[in-house]
Coordinates of C-alpha atoms and ligand atoms in Angstrom, one line a residue:
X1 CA 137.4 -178.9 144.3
X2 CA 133.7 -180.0 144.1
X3 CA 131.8 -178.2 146.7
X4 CA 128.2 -178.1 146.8
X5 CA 125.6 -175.9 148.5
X6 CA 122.5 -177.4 150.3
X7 CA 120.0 -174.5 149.7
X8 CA 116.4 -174.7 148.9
X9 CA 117.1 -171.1 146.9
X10 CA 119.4 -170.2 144.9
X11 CA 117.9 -166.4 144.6
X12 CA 119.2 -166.0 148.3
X13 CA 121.8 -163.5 149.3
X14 CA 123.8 -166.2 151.6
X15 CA 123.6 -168.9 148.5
X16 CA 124.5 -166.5 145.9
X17 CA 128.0 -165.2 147.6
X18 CA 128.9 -168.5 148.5
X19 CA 128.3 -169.4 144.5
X20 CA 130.2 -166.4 143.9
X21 CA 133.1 -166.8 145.8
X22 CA 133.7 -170.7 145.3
X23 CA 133.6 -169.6 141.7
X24 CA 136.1 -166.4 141.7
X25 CA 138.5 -169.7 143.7
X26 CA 138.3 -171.8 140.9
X27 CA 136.2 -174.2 142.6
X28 CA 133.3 -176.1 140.9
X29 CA 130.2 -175.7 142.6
X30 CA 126.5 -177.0 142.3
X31 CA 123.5 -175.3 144.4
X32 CA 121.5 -178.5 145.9
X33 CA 118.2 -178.3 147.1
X34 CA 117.8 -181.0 150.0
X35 CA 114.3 -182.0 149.6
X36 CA 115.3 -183.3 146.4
X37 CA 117.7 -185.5 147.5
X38 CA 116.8 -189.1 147.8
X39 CA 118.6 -191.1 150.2
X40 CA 120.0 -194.4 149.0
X41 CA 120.8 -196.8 151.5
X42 CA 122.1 -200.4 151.6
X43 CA 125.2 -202.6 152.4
X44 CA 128.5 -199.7 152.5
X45 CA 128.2 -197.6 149.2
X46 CA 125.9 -194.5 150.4
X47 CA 124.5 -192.5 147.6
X48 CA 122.4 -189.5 147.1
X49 CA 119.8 -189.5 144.3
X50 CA 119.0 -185.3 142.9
X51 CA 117.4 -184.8 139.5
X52 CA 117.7 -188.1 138.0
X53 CA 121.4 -189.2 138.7
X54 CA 123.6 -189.6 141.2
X55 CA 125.6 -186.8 142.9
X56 CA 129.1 -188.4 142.9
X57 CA 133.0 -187.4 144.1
X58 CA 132.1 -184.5 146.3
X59 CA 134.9 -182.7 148.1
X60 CA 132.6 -180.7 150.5
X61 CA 128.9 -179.3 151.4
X62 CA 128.2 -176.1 152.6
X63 CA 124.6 -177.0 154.5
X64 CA 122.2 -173.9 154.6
X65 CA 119.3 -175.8 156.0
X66 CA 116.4 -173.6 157.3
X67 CA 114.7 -174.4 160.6
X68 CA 111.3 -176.3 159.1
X69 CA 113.5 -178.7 157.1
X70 CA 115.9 -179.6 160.1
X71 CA 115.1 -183.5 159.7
X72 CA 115.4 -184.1 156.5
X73 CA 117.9 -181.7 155.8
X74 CA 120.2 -183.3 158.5
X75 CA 119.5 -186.7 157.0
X76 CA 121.0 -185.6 153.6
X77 CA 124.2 -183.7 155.4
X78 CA 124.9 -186.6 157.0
X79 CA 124.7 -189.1 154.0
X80 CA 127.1 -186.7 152.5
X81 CA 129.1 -187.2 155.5
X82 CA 129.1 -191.3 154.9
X83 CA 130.3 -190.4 151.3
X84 CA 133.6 -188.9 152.7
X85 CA 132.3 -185.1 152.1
X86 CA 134.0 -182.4 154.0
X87 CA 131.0 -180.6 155.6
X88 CA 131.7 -177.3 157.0
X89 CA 128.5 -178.0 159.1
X90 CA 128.2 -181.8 161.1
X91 CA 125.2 -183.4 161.2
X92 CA 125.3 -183.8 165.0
X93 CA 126.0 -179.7 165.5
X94 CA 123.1 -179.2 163.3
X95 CA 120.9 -181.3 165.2
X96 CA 122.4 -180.0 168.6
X97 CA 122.2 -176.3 167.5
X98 CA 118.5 -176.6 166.3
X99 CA 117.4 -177.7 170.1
X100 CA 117.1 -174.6 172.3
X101 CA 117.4 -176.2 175.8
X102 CA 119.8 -179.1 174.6
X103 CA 122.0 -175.8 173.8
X104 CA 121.9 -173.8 176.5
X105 CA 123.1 -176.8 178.6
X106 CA 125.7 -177.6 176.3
X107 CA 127.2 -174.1 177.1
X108 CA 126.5 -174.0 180.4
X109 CA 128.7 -177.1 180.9
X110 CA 131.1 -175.4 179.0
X111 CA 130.9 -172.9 181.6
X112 CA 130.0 -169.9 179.2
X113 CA 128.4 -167.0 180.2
X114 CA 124.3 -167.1 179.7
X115 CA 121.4 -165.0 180.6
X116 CA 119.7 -167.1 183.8
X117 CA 116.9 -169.5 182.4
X118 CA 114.2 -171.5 183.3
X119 CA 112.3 -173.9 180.6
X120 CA 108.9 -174.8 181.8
X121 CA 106.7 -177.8 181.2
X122 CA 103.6 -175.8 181.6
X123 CA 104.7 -175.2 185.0
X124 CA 101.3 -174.1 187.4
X125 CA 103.7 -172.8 189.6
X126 CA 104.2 -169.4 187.9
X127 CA 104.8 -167.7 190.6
X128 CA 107.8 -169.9 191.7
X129 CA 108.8 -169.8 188.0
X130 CA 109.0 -166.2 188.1
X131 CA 111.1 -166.5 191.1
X132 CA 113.6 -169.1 189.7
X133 CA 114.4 -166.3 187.0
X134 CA 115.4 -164.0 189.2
X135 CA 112.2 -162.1 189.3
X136 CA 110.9 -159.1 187.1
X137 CA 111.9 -157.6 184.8
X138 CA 112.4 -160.6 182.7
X139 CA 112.0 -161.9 179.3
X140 CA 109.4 -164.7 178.0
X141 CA 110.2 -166.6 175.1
X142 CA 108.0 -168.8 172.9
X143 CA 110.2 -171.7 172.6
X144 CA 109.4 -171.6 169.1
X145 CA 109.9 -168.3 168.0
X146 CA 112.3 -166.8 165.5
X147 CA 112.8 -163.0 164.2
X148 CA 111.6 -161.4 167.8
X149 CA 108.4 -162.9 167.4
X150 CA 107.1 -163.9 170.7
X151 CA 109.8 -162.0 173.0
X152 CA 107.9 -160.2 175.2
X153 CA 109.8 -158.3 178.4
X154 CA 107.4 -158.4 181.5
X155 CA 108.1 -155.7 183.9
X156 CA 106.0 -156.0 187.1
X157 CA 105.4 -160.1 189.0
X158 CA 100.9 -159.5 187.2
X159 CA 102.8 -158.6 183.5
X160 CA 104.7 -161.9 183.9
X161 CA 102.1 -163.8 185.0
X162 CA 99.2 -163.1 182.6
X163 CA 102.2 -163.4 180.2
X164 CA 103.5 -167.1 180.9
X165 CA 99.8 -167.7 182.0
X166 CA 98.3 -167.1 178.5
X167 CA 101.2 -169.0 176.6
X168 CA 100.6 -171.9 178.9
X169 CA 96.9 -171.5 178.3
X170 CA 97.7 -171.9 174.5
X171 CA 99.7 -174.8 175.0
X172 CA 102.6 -173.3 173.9
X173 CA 105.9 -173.6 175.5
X174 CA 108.2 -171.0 176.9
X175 CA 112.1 -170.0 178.1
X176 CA 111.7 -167.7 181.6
X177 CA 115.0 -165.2 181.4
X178 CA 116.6 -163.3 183.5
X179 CA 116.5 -159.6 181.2
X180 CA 119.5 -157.8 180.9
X181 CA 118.9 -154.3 180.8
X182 CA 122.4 -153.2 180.7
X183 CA 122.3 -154.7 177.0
X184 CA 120.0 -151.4 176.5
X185 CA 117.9 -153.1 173.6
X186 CA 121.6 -153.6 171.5
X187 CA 123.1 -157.4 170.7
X188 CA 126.3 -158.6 168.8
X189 CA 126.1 -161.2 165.9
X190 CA 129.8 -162.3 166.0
X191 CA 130.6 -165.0 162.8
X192 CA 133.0 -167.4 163.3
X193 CA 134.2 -169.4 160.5
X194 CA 136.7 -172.8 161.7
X195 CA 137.8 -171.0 165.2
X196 CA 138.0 -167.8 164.7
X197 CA 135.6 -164.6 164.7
X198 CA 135.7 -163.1 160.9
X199 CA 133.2 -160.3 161.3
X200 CA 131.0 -158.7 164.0
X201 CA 128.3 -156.7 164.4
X202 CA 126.2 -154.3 167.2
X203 CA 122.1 -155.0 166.0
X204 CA 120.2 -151.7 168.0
X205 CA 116.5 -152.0 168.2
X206 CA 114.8 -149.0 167.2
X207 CA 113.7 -146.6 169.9
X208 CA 111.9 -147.9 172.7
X209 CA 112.1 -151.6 171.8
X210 CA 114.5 -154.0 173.5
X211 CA 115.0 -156.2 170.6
X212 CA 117.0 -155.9 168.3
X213 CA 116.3 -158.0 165.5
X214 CA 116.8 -156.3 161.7
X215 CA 113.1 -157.6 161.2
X216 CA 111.8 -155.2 163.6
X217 CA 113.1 -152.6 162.4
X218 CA 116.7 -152.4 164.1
X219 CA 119.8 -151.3 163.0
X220 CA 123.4 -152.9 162.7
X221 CA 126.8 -151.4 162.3
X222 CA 130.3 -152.9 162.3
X223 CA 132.0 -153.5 166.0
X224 CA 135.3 -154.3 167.3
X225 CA 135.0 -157.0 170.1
X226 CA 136.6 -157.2 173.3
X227 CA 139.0 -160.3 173.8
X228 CA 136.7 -161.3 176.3
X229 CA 133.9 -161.4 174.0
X230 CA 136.0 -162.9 171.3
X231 CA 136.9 -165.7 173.2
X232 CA 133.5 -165.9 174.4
X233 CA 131.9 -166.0 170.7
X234 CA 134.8 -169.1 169.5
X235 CA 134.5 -170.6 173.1
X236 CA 130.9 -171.5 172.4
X237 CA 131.1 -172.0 168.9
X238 CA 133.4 -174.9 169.9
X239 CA 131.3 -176.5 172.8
X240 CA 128.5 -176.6 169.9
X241 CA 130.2 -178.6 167.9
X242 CA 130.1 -176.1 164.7
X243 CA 132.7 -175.0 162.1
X244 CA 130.6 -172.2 161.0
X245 CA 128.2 -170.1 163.3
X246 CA 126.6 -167.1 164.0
X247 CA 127.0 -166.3 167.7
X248 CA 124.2 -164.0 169.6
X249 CA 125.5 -162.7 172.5
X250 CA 124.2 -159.9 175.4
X251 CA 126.8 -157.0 176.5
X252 CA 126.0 -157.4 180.3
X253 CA 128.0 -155.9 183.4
X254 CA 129.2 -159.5 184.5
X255 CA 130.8 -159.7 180.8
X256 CA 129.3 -160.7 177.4
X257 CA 126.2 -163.6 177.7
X258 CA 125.8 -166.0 174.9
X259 CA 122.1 -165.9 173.5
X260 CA 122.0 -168.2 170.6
X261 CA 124.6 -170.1 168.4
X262 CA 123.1 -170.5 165.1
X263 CA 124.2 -172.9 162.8
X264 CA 122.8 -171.8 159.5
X265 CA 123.7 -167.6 159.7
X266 CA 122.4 -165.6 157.2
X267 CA 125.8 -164.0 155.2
X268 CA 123.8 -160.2 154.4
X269 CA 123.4 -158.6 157.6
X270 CA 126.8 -159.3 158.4
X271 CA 128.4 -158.8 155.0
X272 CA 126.3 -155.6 154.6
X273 CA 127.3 -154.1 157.9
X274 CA 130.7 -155.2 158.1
X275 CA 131.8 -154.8 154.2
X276 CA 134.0 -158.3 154.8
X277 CA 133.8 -161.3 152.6
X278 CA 132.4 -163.6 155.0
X279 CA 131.9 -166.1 152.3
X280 CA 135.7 -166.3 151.2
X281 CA 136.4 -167.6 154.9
X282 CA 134.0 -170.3 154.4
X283 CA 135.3 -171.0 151.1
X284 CA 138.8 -170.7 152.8
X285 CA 137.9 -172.8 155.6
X286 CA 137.1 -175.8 153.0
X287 CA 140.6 -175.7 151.0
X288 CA 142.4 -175.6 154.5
X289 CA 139.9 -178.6 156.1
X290 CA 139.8 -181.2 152.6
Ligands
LIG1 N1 117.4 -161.8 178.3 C1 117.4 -160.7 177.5 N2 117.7 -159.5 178.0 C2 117.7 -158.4 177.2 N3 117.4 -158.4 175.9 C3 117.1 -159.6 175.3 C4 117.0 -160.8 176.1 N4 116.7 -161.8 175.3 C5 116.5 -161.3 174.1 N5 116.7 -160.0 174.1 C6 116.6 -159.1 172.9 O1 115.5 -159.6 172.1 C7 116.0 -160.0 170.8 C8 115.2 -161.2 170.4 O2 115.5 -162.3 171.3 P1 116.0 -163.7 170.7 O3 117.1 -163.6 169.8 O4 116.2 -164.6 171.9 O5 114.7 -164.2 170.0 P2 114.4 -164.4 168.4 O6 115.3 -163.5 167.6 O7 113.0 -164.3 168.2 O8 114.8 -165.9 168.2 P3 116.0 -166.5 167.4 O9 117.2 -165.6 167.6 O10 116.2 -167.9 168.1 O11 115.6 -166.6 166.0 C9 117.5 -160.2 171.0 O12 118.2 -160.0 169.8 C10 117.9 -159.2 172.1 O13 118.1 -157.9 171.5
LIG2 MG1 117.5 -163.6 167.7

């Protein structure tokens, strides 16, 4: 089969195993970078321009398109997708996935489980925001943040307020939630690969810090999931729209609340702490799907 990878990087640990294991399947694969691909449009016969020919007879992509490049990088998926490619990521689910209050109401019409939230518009009304939420403690989120950056837990009503006050003040927007201290600064990143959970894994923020992202410092060890969880993790994989994702979700004492579905999840946390072969599933995923 021709698969090929849509990575800007080919030094990356994700990229690298999924070269790896396409190749120990006999599979031929080509690393792509995406902002080299030119777009060639006209009258039915889509095509995709890279290095000075055209990519031709592909049986599937396997999109790993960061976060800055969402736009174009969609584009090229989904011109892969009019040449008849098997993507193990759609266009639309990337798009979706990449919008953080277009996917929190996805899954909350999927009736998943989610931490209360409020997205502001700059409200003035802070003190009715904080309110809405559920009142303090809660969490404030730069809507644009990424690696913990920007996650700042407010304990007392003032805290919250200077907080949301100082972020409106910037112009920058924020996501009011409802904190869940039961989650005692621990999350799970479960991967699910084409429906079903392949490897899972408890991230614990260092001492005295409720987040628990890697990048700060925290920890991650293998863990067996509850069925409740499990179904929670595939559940809202599914509502997204995604054949491949890394699900975030909050151990809570109403049951397991979905964080974040991401679309493009890195493969060496999860490899690492779990000591599966995440990238064999997604191989495995394409030779059941094409
Ligand atoms: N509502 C909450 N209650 C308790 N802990 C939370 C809550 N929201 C986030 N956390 C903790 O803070 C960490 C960082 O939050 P989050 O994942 O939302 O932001 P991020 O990692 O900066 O962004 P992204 O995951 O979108 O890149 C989480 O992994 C979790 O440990
Ligand atoms: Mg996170």
């Amino acid at each position: 089969m021709k698969i090929i990878i849509l990575s800007r990087n080919t030094n990356l640990y994700s990229t690298k195993r999924l070269v790896e294991a396409a190749k120990k399947r006999k599979h031929d694969v080509e690393v792509v970078d995406p902002l080299k691909c030119d777009i060639v449009i006209e009258k039915r016969n889509p095509n995709i321009y890279y290095k000075g020919g055209y990519i031709k007879e592909v049986d599937a992509i396997i999109p790993r398109i960061g976060a800055s490049v969402t736009f174009y990088g969609t584009a090229v998926v989904r011109q892969f997708e009019m040449m008849g490619a098997f993507t193990t990521t759609e266009s639309e689910a990337l798009v979706r996935s990449r919008d953080k209050l277009r996917s929190l109401q996805v899954l909350s019409r999927a009736k998943i489980g989610l931490p209360k939230t409020v997205f502001t518009n700059y409200s003035r009304d802070v003190s009715g925001l904080i309110e809405q939420a559920g009142g303090t403690p809660l969490v404030i989120k730069l809507l644009e943040g990424t690696q913990g950056v920007g996650v700042v837990l407010a304990d007392t009503k003032n805290a919250a307020e200077s907080v949301i006050e100082a972020f409106n003040g910037l112009q920058a927007r924020v996501i009011v939630q409802e904190y869940i201290k039961e989650a005692k600064g621990a999350d799970i990143r479960a991967f699910v690969v084409d429906g079903h959970v392949v490897g899972a894994m408890k991230r614990q923020g260092k001492e005295g810090e409720f987040r628990s992202n890697l990048h700060r410092g925290g920890s991650a060890e293998i863990v067996e999931l509850s069925d409740e969880e499990e179904i929670a993790a595939v559940k809202a994989t599914k509502a997204m729209g995604l054949g491949v994702a890394g699900v975030d979700l909050l151990q809570s004492s109403r049951g397991p609340l979905i964080l974040e579905v991401n679309s493009s999840p890195g493969l060496e946390g999860i490899e690492k702490a779990t000591g599966k072969d995440i990238a064999k599933s997604i191989i495995r995923y394409i030779e059941k799907s094409v």
